[in-house]
XYZ file of C-alpha atoms in Angstrom:
706
model
C -18.182 9.509 -34.030
C -19.446 6.385 -35.765
C -22.979 7.531 -34.995
C -22.266 10.813 -36.816
C -21.011 8.867 -39.780
C -24.131 6.664 -39.647
C -26.461 9.661 -39.543
C -24.617 11.448 -42.306
C -24.765 8.382 -44.523
C -28.312 7.414 -43.563
C -29.717 10.925 -44.052
C -27.732 12.201 -47.032
C -28.429 15.493 -48.643
C -29.979 15.280 -52.094
C -27.416 14.091 -54.588
C -27.362 15.517 -58.068
C -26.942 13.229 -61.000
C -23.342 12.595 -61.822
C -22.282 14.612 -64.844
C -20.984 12.517 -67.656
C -17.316 13.141 -68.070
C -16.144 13.347 -71.598
C -12.761 12.107 -72.527
C -11.624 15.520 -73.536
C -12.546 16.843 -70.074
C -10.160 14.393 -68.397
C -7.295 16.088 -70.022
C -8.128 19.435 -68.486
C -5.871 20.606 -65.660
C -6.981 19.897 -62.055
C -8.603 22.908 -60.406
C -7.463 23.775 -56.844
C -10.285 22.872 -54.438
C -8.386 23.833 -51.316
C -10.283 27.137 -50.844
C -13.577 25.238 -51.001
C -12.598 23.103 -48.005
C -10.950 25.838 -45.959
C -13.835 28.246 -46.383
C -16.180 25.631 -44.882
C -13.887 24.538 -42.043
C -15.208 26.277 -38.918
C -12.566 25.374 -36.350
C -11.242 27.316 -33.366
C -7.564 28.172 -33.875
C -7.505 27.285 -37.577
C -6.529 30.813 -38.626
C -3.373 30.686 -36.497
C -2.439 27.123 -37.454
C 0.478 26.377 -39.797
C -0.549 24.820 -43.119
C 2.157 22.606 -44.624
C 2.741 20.702 -47.832
C 1.761 17.511 -46.037
C -1.682 18.979 -45.439
C -1.935 19.898 -49.143
C -1.056 16.341 -50.117
C -3.728 14.814 -47.824
C -6.355 17.269 -49.051
C -5.434 16.633 -52.701
C -5.612 12.886 -52.200
C -9.081 13.114 -50.677
C -10.297 15.332 -53.516
C -8.929 13.147 -56.340
C -9.232 9.606 -54.907
C -12.870 8.386 -55.014
C -11.982 5.524 -52.627
C -11.449 7.963 -49.728
C -14.834 8.661 -48.148
C -13.997 10.775 -45.060
C -11.678 13.706 -44.338
C -11.391 15.185 -40.846
C -9.613 18.361 -39.780
C -8.784 19.025 -36.139
C -6.161 20.685 -33.958
C -4.267 18.241 -31.797
C -2.991 19.663 -28.450
C 0.474 18.195 -29.130
C 0.868 18.058 -32.912
C -1.137 21.101 -33.936
C -3.203 21.123 -37.148
C -3.974 17.612 -38.384
C -5.726 16.245 -41.483
C -6.677 12.580 -41.512
C -8.443 10.380 -44.042
C -10.813 8.976 -41.442
C -11.920 9.690 -37.894
C -9.186 10.695 -35.398
C -7.962 7.905 -33.166
C -7.937 10.038 -30.017
C -10.848 12.067 -28.702
C -10.798 15.670 -29.897
C -12.752 18.662 -28.628
C -13.570 19.920 -32.136
C -13.446 18.292 -35.549
C -14.514 19.355 -39.050
C -15.631 16.450 -41.222
C -16.103 16.130 -45.001
C -17.978 13.066 -46.309
C -17.898 12.061 -49.968
C -21.401 11.147 -51.162
C -20.413 9.777 -54.592
C -17.280 7.941 -55.753
C -16.103 10.711 -58.065
C -13.276 13.254 -57.904
C -14.273 16.490 -56.203
C -14.367 19.624 -58.347
C -15.727 23.124 -57.801
C -18.696 22.213 -59.997
C -19.807 19.140 -58.040
C -18.595 20.122 -54.540
C -22.020 21.008 -53.155
C -23.608 17.882 -54.595
C -20.797 15.478 -53.741
C -19.528 16.609 -50.283
C -21.408 16.719 -47.020
C -19.608 18.616 -44.269
C -20.071 19.855 -40.772
C -18.462 20.609 -37.397
C -18.670 18.620 -34.176
C -17.934 20.464 -30.937
C -17.754 19.129 -27.407
C -18.901 15.633 -26.478
C -20.070 13.490 -29.347
C -23.341 12.265 -27.868
C -24.702 15.780 -27.061
C -23.562 16.974 -30.489
C -25.281 14.033 -32.192
C -28.476 14.662 -30.224
C -28.330 18.323 -31.142
C -27.927 17.619 -34.874
C -30.605 14.922 -34.965
C -33.241 16.831 -32.997
C -32.506 20.204 -34.576
C -31.833 19.311 -38.209
C -32.934 15.849 -39.282
C -35.922 15.036 -37.048
C -38.036 18.065 -38.055
C -37.469 17.301 -41.748
C -38.497 13.663 -41.330
C -41.597 14.279 -39.184
C -42.870 16.980 -41.567
C -42.104 14.984 -44.711
C -45.340 13.901 -46.424
C -43.823 12.515 -49.608
C -42.920 9.107 -48.145
C -45.406 6.230 -48.159
C -47.455 6.134 -44.970
C -46.253 2.702 -43.831
C -42.575 3.544 -44.352
C -42.989 6.925 -42.692
C -44.713 5.457 -39.615
C -42.179 2.658 -39.266
C -39.221 4.992 -39.622
C -40.688 7.627 -37.300
C -41.311 4.996 -34.614
C -37.706 3.813 -34.684
C -36.417 7.397 -34.773
C -38.417 8.243 -31.625
C -36.938 5.257 -29.845
C -33.435 6.224 -30.917
C -33.891 9.835 -29.808
C -35.344 8.679 -26.468
C -32.355 6.408 -25.784
C -29.936 9.087 -26.983
C -31.538 11.705 -24.719
C -31.430 9.340 -21.753
C -27.774 8.469 -22.392
C -26.756 12.089 -22.934
C -28.095 13.313 -19.560
C -27.191 10.206 -17.575
C -23.561 11.195 -18.116
C -24.339 14.252 -15.957
C -26.336 12.266 -13.391
C -29.744 13.587 -14.462
C -32.861 11.989 -15.873
C -34.514 13.806 -18.773
C -37.740 12.666 -20.398
C -37.758 12.714 -24.194
C -40.880 14.593 -25.369
C -41.803 13.905 -29.011
C -42.428 17.101 -30.911
C -44.481 15.346 -33.581
C -47.895 16.037 -32.045
C -47.219 19.168 -30.004
C -49.094 21.565 -32.285
C -52.075 19.278 -32.895
C -55.182 19.107 -30.731
C -55.653 15.880 -28.752
C -58.983 15.196 -30.469
C -57.232 15.180 -33.825
C -54.251 13.146 -32.706
C -56.449 10.384 -31.313
C -57.675 9.639 -34.803
C -54.127 8.790 -35.936
C -53.647 5.312 -34.436
C -50.014 5.075 -35.529
C -49.159 8.393 -33.860
C -50.913 7.266 -30.674
C -48.816 4.097 -30.692
C -45.658 6.173 -31.030
C -46.731 8.362 -28.099
C -47.432 5.232 -26.046
C -43.922 4.044 -26.859
C -42.581 7.303 -25.454
C -44.657 6.882 -22.295
C -43.379 3.313 -21.909
C -39.856 4.710 -22.061
C -40.774 7.327 -19.433
C -42.149 4.594 -17.199
C -38.955 2.597 -17.539
C -36.848 5.667 -16.712
C -38.890 6.487 -13.607
C -38.726 2.876 -12.396
C -34.958 2.955 -12.710
C -34.805 6.179 -10.701
C -37.049 4.784 -7.970
C -35.146 1.516 -7.777
C -31.881 3.451 -7.583
C -33.376 5.470 -4.746
C -34.070 2.273 -2.824
C -30.647 0.826 -3.523
C -28.631 0.756 -0.318
C -25.241 0.206 -1.935
C -24.136 3.294 -3.815
C -20.671 1.826 -4.202
C -18.681 -0.938 -2.578
C -15.770 1.360 -1.722
C -17.699 4.591 -1.182
C -17.702 6.490 2.090
C -20.221 8.618 4.000
C -19.376 11.712 1.961
C -20.226 9.805 -1.216
C -23.498 8.726 0.440
C -24.348 12.367 1.150
C -23.490 13.302 -2.438
C -25.664 10.434 -3.683
C -28.721 11.733 -1.873
C -27.994 15.282 -2.968
C -27.935 14.146 -6.601
C -31.049 12.075 -5.944
C -32.874 15.160 -4.680
C -31.802 17.094 -7.729
C -32.790 14.280 -10.078
C -36.205 13.671 -8.517
C -37.030 17.362 -8.333
C -35.971 17.690 -11.974
C -38.281 14.844 -12.974
C -41.099 16.420 -10.958
C -40.673 19.664 -12.890
C -40.643 17.781 -16.191
C -43.864 15.939 -15.337
C -45.772 19.236 -15.198
C -44.414 20.511 -18.507
C -46.868 21.312 -21.257
C -45.506 18.599 -23.566
C -45.951 15.835 -20.978
C -49.426 17.058 -20.035
C -50.381 17.231 -23.715
C -49.340 13.618 -24.300
C -51.187 12.578 -21.118
C -54.374 14.195 -22.408
C -53.994 12.470 -25.788
C -53.513 9.045 -24.210
C -56.378 9.698 -21.773
C -58.694 10.320 -24.691
C -57.301 7.237 -26.393
C -57.939 5.266 -23.165
C -54.379 3.970 -23.157
C -53.585 1.240 -20.637
C -50.135 2.734 -20.053
C -51.418 5.990 -18.569
C -52.530 4.709 -15.139
C -49.179 2.994 -14.261
C -47.362 6.110 -15.390
C -49.484 8.346 -13.173
C -48.815 6.073 -10.168
C -45.104 6.255 -10.786
C -45.348 10.032 -11.133
C -46.905 10.173 -7.662
C -44.111 7.948 -6.319
C -41.638 10.444 -7.733
C -43.238 13.155 -5.622
C -43.069 10.956 -2.503
C -39.511 9.859 -3.272
C -38.424 13.455 -3.615
C -39.618 14.140 -0.055
C -37.810 11.067 1.268
C -34.602 12.009 -0.490
C -34.769 15.531 0.949
C -35.323 14.122 4.450
C -32.428 11.692 4.139
C -30.166 14.443 2.853
C -31.085 16.684 5.777
C -30.146 14.058 8.371
C -27.024 12.857 6.585
C -25.735 16.416 6.267
C -24.793 16.415 9.967
C -22.015 13.956 9.060
C -20.435 16.125 6.376
C -18.282 18.439 8.494
C -16.905 15.732 10.870
C -15.936 13.496 7.954
C -14.316 16.380 6.121
C -12.124 16.913 9.199
C -11.015 13.275 9.069
C -9.578 13.773 5.582
C -6.686 15.807 7.042
C -5.893 13.542 9.999
C -3.393 10.751 10.468
C -4.751 7.289 11.361
C -3.318 7.467 14.878
C -5.315 10.683 15.512
C -8.657 9.394 14.183
C -9.501 7.331 17.261
C -10.587 10.347 19.319
C -13.145 11.368 16.661
C -14.844 7.994 16.328
C -17.216 8.158 19.362
C -18.726 11.412 18.074
C -19.275 9.971 14.594
C -20.966 6.872 16.007
C -23.227 9.091 18.116
C -24.217 11.138 15.056
C -25.141 7.993 13.143
C -27.228 6.857 16.096
C -28.995 10.247 16.043
C -29.898 9.632 12.401
C -31.098 6.135 13.273
C -33.374 7.305 16.076
C -34.799 10.463 14.463
C -34.890 9.936 10.679
C -38.317 8.777 9.414
C -36.884 7.071 6.322
C -33.158 6.449 6.897
C -33.712 4.099 9.844
C -33.833 0.674 8.259
C -31.412 -2.106 9.161
C -30.016 -2.253 5.624
C -29.342 1.470 5.316
C -27.713 1.805 8.729
C -25.570 -1.278 8.143
C -24.552 0.239 4.819
C -23.728 3.570 6.477
C -21.494 1.891 9.077
C -19.873 -0.125 6.305
C -19.174 3.106 4.442
C -17.581 4.435 7.625
C -15.335 1.373 7.591
C -14.506 2.136 3.950
C -13.612 5.707 4.891
C -11.262 4.559 7.662
C -9.606 2.098 5.276
C -9.229 4.843 2.669
C -7.573 7.202 5.164
C -5.230 4.435 6.289
C -4.310 3.666 2.684
C -3.393 7.312 2.172
C -1.003 7.115 5.133
C 0.754 3.991 3.811
C 3.471 4.431 1.204
C 4.077 1.186 -0.666
C 7.117 2.716 -2.366
C 8.759 3.398 0.990
C 7.914 -0.114 2.193
C 9.563 -1.794 -0.789
C 12.478 0.652 -0.891
C 13.686 -0.390 2.564
C 12.199 2.251 4.882
C 11.429 -0.494 7.365
C 11.222 1.364 10.675
C 8.998 4.267 9.598
C 6.805 2.009 7.450
C 6.196 -0.395 10.320
C 5.246 2.553 12.503
C 2.674 3.698 9.910
C 1.282 0.194 9.522
C 0.957 -0.277 13.274
C -0.822 3.088 13.448
C -3.328 1.878 10.843
C -3.884 -1.384 12.707
C -4.400 0.528 15.944
C -6.915 2.821 14.215
C -8.922 -0.143 12.878
C -8.941 -1.831 16.275
C -10.033 1.426 17.918
C -12.905 1.753 15.405
C -14.112 -1.751 16.246
C -13.732 -1.201 20.005
C -15.690 2.083 19.925
C -18.422 0.431 17.876
C -18.766 -2.475 20.322
C -18.824 -0.027 23.249
C -21.610 1.928 21.538
C -23.540 -1.317 20.970
C -23.203 -2.138 24.670
C -24.391 1.315 25.762
C -27.298 1.284 23.302
C -28.419 -2.178 24.387
C -28.250 -1.163 28.036
C -30.192 2.102 27.852
C -32.394 1.849 24.734
C -35.554 -0.138 24.175
C -34.766 -0.474 20.466
C -32.435 -3.366 19.795
C -29.163 -2.991 17.903
C -29.779 -5.451 15.063
C -27.114 -4.409 12.562
C -24.964 -6.884 10.671
C -21.628 -6.581 12.461
C -19.923 -9.152 10.227
C -20.740 -7.130 7.125
C -19.577 -3.889 8.752
C -16.126 -5.140 9.756
C -15.393 -7.746 7.086
C -13.235 -5.400 5.051
C -11.685 -3.852 8.172
C -10.517 -7.261 9.374
C -9.174 -8.053 5.913
C -7.321 -4.720 5.834
C -5.775 -5.364 9.266
C -4.500 -8.711 8.012
C -3.101 -6.994 4.908
C -1.230 -4.535 7.141
C 0.179 -7.442 9.144
C 1.335 -9.037 5.898
C 3.150 -5.831 4.983
C 4.746 -5.699 8.440
C 6.042 -9.206 7.762
C 7.463 -7.930 4.461
C 9.259 -5.165 6.381
C 10.608 -7.684 8.898
C 11.909 -9.876 6.088
C 13.759 -6.899 4.606
C 15.350 -6.248 7.995
C 16.252 -9.897 8.520
C 17.444 -11.008 5.091
C 18.595 -7.770 3.428
C 19.835 -5.617 6.364
C 17.405 -2.776 5.486
C 16.592 -0.455 8.370
C 15.242 2.917 7.244
C 16.194 3.433 3.638
C 19.778 2.238 4.183
C 21.374 -1.159 4.444
C 23.291 -2.002 7.596
C 26.995 -2.918 7.396
C 27.868 -6.373 6.138
C 29.068 -8.516 9.082
C 32.678 -9.689 9.122
C 33.305 -13.365 9.826
C 36.600 -14.678 11.232
C 38.511 -17.764 10.267
C 39.315 -19.519 7.038
C 35.611 -19.979 6.247
C 34.804 -16.292 6.776
C 34.837 -15.310 3.058
C 32.660 -18.309 2.134
C 30.122 -17.466 4.844
C 30.008 -13.879 3.569
C 29.354 -15.080 0.003
C 26.554 -17.335 1.216
C 24.999 -14.433 3.106
C 25.105 -12.214 0.001
C 23.525 -15.005 -2.041
C 20.629 -15.151 0.427
C 20.167 -11.382 0.110
C 20.136 -11.579 -3.691
C 17.472 -14.307 -3.714
C 15.367 -12.299 -1.262
C 15.513 -9.146 -3.391
C 14.313 -11.083 -6.443
C 11.295 -12.434 -4.563
C 10.591 -8.985 -3.096
C 10.557 -7.471 -6.594
C 8.050 -10.112 -7.729
C 5.787 -9.317 -4.777
C 5.971 -5.575 -5.487
C 4.664 -6.147 -9.014
C 1.463 -7.762 -7.716
C -1.470 -6.994 -9.973
C -4.681 -5.347 -8.821
C -3.299 -3.230 -5.980
C -1.700 -4.420 -2.760
C -3.886 -2.405 -0.386
C -7.121 -3.375 -2.145
C -8.674 -5.938 0.193
C -10.813 -7.250 -2.668
C -7.718 -8.118 -4.657
C -7.657 -11.902 -4.440
C -4.419 -12.222 -6.387
C -2.519 -10.818 -3.372
C -3.032 -14.034 -1.399
C -1.515 -16.147 -4.159
C 1.480 -13.864 -4.644
C 2.031 -13.408 -0.913
C 1.931 -17.177 -0.326
C 4.618 -17.585 -2.993
C 6.691 -14.952 -1.194
C 6.267 -16.725 2.146
C 7.291 -20.037 0.601
C 10.450 -18.387 -0.734
C 11.124 -16.890 2.711
C 10.859 -20.340 4.295
C 13.519 -21.588 1.879
C 15.696 -18.648 2.892
C 15.173 -19.546 6.538
C 16.480 -23.060 5.857
C 19.498 -21.609 4.040
C 20.140 -19.267 6.969
C 19.920 -22.140 9.463
C 22.516 -24.060 7.487
C 24.677 -20.948 7.345
C 24.555 -20.511 11.140
C 25.406 -24.164 11.650
C 28.406 -24.032 9.311
C 29.639 -20.788 10.893
C 29.711 -22.425 14.356
C 31.731 -25.419 13.207
C 35.042 -23.612 13.826
C 34.059 -21.940 17.101
C 36.430 -23.074 19.866
C 35.961 -20.416 22.545
C 33.118 -18.466 24.070
C 34.240 -15.053 22.793
C 34.003 -16.056 19.135
C 30.679 -17.778 19.753
C 29.257 -14.609 21.285
C 30.387 -12.599 18.244
C 28.602 -14.994 15.892
C 25.404 -14.991 17.936
C 25.511 -11.202 17.946
C 25.795 -11.245 14.141
C 22.764 -13.519 13.705
C 20.758 -11.971 16.534
C 18.510 -9.965 14.153
C 17.313 -13.249 12.663
C 16.460 -14.823 16.010
C 12.944 -13.342 15.997
C 11.946 -15.740 13.218
C 10.597 -18.922 14.763
C 12.388 -21.352 12.458
C 15.754 -19.632 12.846
C 15.234 -19.121 16.576
C 15.384 -22.869 17.158
C 18.814 -23.061 15.558
C 19.876 -19.888 17.379
C 18.824 -21.299 20.751
C 20.645 -24.536 20.005
C 23.861 -22.640 19.297
C 23.360 -20.647 22.493
C 23.238 -23.968 24.364
C 26.470 -24.997 22.630
C 27.983 -21.704 23.738
C 27.138 -22.376 27.382
C 28.551 -25.888 26.995
C 31.848 -24.299 25.968
C 31.628 -22.193 29.112
C 30.981 -25.324 31.149
C 34.077 -26.913 29.611
C 36.104 -23.893 30.661
C 34.737 -24.131 34.195
C 35.625 -27.828 34.304
C 39.219 -27.115 33.318
C 39.525 -24.473 36.024
C 37.976 -26.813 38.561
C 40.528 -29.506 37.649
C 43.350 -27.071 38.302
C 41.903 -26.113 41.654
C 41.608 -29.720 42.757
C 45.295 -30.476 42.246
C 47.029 -31.230 45.590
C 50.393 -29.787 44.581
C 49.799 -27.154 41.892
C 52.753 -26.273 39.738
C 54.481 -23.029 40.713
C 57.150 -21.162 38.853
C 60.588 -21.377 40.535
C 60.696 -17.673 41.261
C 57.333 -17.731 43.076
C 57.072 -18.023 46.845
C 55.042 -20.835 48.282
C 52.002 -18.989 49.615
C 51.924 -15.971 47.334
C 52.471 -18.224 44.322
C 49.489 -20.363 45.211
C 47.307 -17.270 45.700
C 48.563 -15.811 42.436
C 47.684 -18.989 40.505
C 44.193 -19.093 41.974
C 43.593 -15.475 41.012
C 44.784 -16.200 37.488
C 42.190 -18.997 37.291
C 39.503 -16.627 38.514
C 40.427 -13.958 35.959
C 40.216 -16.697 33.337
C 36.575 -17.485 34.109
C 35.745 -13.844 34.931
C 36.765 -12.823 31.410
C 34.441 -15.407 29.881
C 31.619 -14.525 32.254
C 32.015 -10.827 31.491
C 31.651 -11.605 27.781
C 28.477 -13.601 28.444
C 27.049 -10.951 30.767
C 27.462 -8.274 28.095
C 25.678 -10.438 25.523
C 22.154 -9.117 26.193
C 20.884 -10.905 23.094
C 21.454 -14.383 24.507
C 18.200 -16.235 25.182
C 17.262 -17.201 28.726
C 17.678 -20.963 28.792
C 18.094 -23.503 31.566
C 21.607 -24.478 30.534
C 22.749 -20.873 30.857
C 21.315 -20.492 34.331
C 23.018 -23.697 35.446
C 26.351 -22.501 34.027
C 26.060 -19.191 35.837
C 25.263 -20.994 39.085
C 28.368 -23.208 38.688
C 30.454 -20.099 37.963
C 29.250 -18.375 41.108
C 30.057 -21.433 43.225
C 33.525 -21.674 41.699
C 34.225 -17.995 42.348
C 33.255 -18.465 45.972
C 35.508 -21.517 46.209
C 38.490 -19.628 44.730
C 37.974 -16.709 47.090
C 37.822 -19.142 50.015
C 41.100 -20.834 48.930
C 42.829 -17.472 48.646
C 41.607 -16.548 52.105
C 42.833 -19.838 53.596
C 46.240 -19.469 51.912
C 46.556 -15.999 53.359
C 45.726 -17.326 56.822
C 48.314 -20.104 56.502
C 50.960 -17.566 55.515
C 50.135 -15.191 58.336
C 50.375 -18.083 60.855
C 54.076 -18.543 59.983
C 54.985 -14.941 60.746
C 56.385 -13.575 64.021
C 54.404 -11.101 65.962
C 57.191 -8.557 65.642
C 57.871 -9.113 61.953
C 57.344 -5.450 61.104
C 60.792 -4.547 62.475
C 62.435 -6.667 59.780
C 61.471 -4.038 57.281
C 64.025 -1.726 58.928
C 66.895 -4.153 58.137
C 68.674 -3.325 54.871
C 69.306 -6.050 52.306
C 72.969 -5.005 51.906
C 75.545 -3.849 54.404
C 79.174 -2.656 54.404
C 81.465 -5.575 54.689
C 83.229 -5.785 58.042
C 85.929 -8.052 56.658
C 86.798 -6.322 53.414
C 86.903 -2.593 53.382
C 84.945 -0.935 50.591
C 82.903 -4.012 49.828
C 79.202 -4.924 50.402
C 77.786 -8.040 51.997
C 74.298 -9.565 51.736
C 72.482 -8.751 54.965
C 70.114 -11.780 55.126
C 68.594 -12.632 58.450
C 70.303 -15.770 59.595
C 67.195 -17.089 61.306
C 64.966 -16.521 58.227
C 67.674 -17.964 56.013
C 67.733 -21.054 58.153
C 63.948 -21.469 57.969
C 63.603 -20.631 54.317
C 64.464 -23.210 51.697
C 67.836 -23.013 49.999
C 67.920 -20.389 47.275
C 67.883 -21.708 43.756
C 69.902 -20.497 40.843
C 66.983 -18.490 39.555
C 66.654 -16.809 42.955
C 70.263 -15.798 42.873
C 69.978 -14.478 39.308
C 66.999 -12.387 40.284
C 68.902 -10.997 43.245
C 71.862 -10.296 41.006
C 69.755 -8.240 38.603
C 68.332 -6.267 41.500
C 71.659 -5.530 43.078
C 73.307 -4.611 39.803
C 70.798 -1.806 39.426
C 72.276 -0.119 42.506
C 75.521 0.763 40.651
C 77.743 -0.491 43.489
C 80.766 -2.732 43.473
C 79.959 -5.739 45.614
C 80.933 -9.295 46.230
C 78.436 -12.132 46.355
C 79.309 -15.007 48.565
C 77.811 -18.290 47.452
């Protein structure tokens, strides 16, 4: 747009002398110049646009204010018809411009002499080239009124500008177009040679052609078509190269180029021979580009199939792709150099990284979808490892069966792959931290654990504080600049190291929290509950040390319980309740002690999350020995009891406990065996009360003899 303004100001239309305004003319009413502008505004959609008073005001200001030099009219896609005193800020497809040539108010009488106008359509550079080459250049080159020195100097600079403008205009489309000066096209070479200045200008054009061709040839030899490009981009590069070189070849045989060659040949120009050599290289380069495109085209369909596959499914396709690249290496006459093949394998690495990046959702990772995100990340890591393994297997097979050595730069091929694998591992660590410190599982937070005791609410508040600090650091990591999955983004390492440092602080806070929570633990059951609560954190190395230490403390509590039971077992005369018999009471007490340790052992056995440590194994061994000892004591007690029984003791079960009194009619007597009563110890008061409660349930009237 600025170039248009420059051209319009630098090549103004002839300006008429300003009419002298008389004082009496100033008093005349202002004539409406709106029709003059609208009739010259050639703009698509202008007829259907809504013209408002605001537009009238802007147009009137431009017409009456000599300080305003530019008026543009365009149709904005959002705001509709727009008039601006200057160039539009945003790019527009079409604009109509009016440029004031003299600092005077615009009237119908001086409109043609004072205002220069026009329409710009499409891109600005092609439009500028079109206006310059079609309108201004012919007028300048055919103008004979200027002094010869000024004309030659200006024409030389104009040719250079048009050559650069032509080159820039077609480079946007990926083509190379040679600018052919039209100044000497209709003049015979013998006549042109006599004009030394014109010959110099033609040599300048040929120098520009030489520079353009050198750039094309150097670009053809360039191995790297893009640091992040893939094989499909490589194929497209060579397709464009074929088109570009064939287009240059066609331009080199045009009449205008041949005419300038003949002029410079007659002038014995030193620039002609290098240009002709480069022209021949263009022909050779076109054949090479076509050959490379033919061989690379065998990769197009397989790589297009990869675009629709998940990373975990790519592994099966990799051996075929490596074989196709090896076919190109062995059979291509030009695409068989070490640099090009290394570049092609590196582009394959870029393609695998790109497909993996498409399968990774950073939003899901940072929104707590831990399980599914880790699965995707592990799939990407597996795909990268499979790519490297297949490559190394192909190298081994090639080295074993081929006489041509495999001399590619493996470090360069897999540098970005290794960096991407490490980036995936970093993101897996981020997912693990969300699971550990924020209870995220797959888009939802797990329930907040409930802690017992007087310190339970305080422990819960401390846990929530840790979660809040973690979420703040996670938000800072998510806002990393430059892209998280971009392996060339060096800022990630700095931000991730800050995140890891914050996580280490959280680990220390969590260790202190576990320690304080265990201060009030007095039995194994509560200890197991706490270890179950903090089990998800035990996979972190720093926290695992504290977790294992508390597991040891838990087994020490179990050992204390076993010691208490063992002390009870070792008593010579264990205490029995008065209502208990001698042998059965002892057996009952021993079974109570066993149930006591069985309950604790059952709790420990169900705690699958407890680490396997030496203290635990020792405690279990002591428990097993104690259980065997208790069972043996119960067995011995039973044997002692059975040794006191008569062989015919079963008949005693037929003797009733009560009988009809022989002395008092209608009364009941206790029918105790006199022999057993003599052997048994004297009944206590509690024994008699127990018997009384039993007998009273029979609903009989009886007499108890003490």
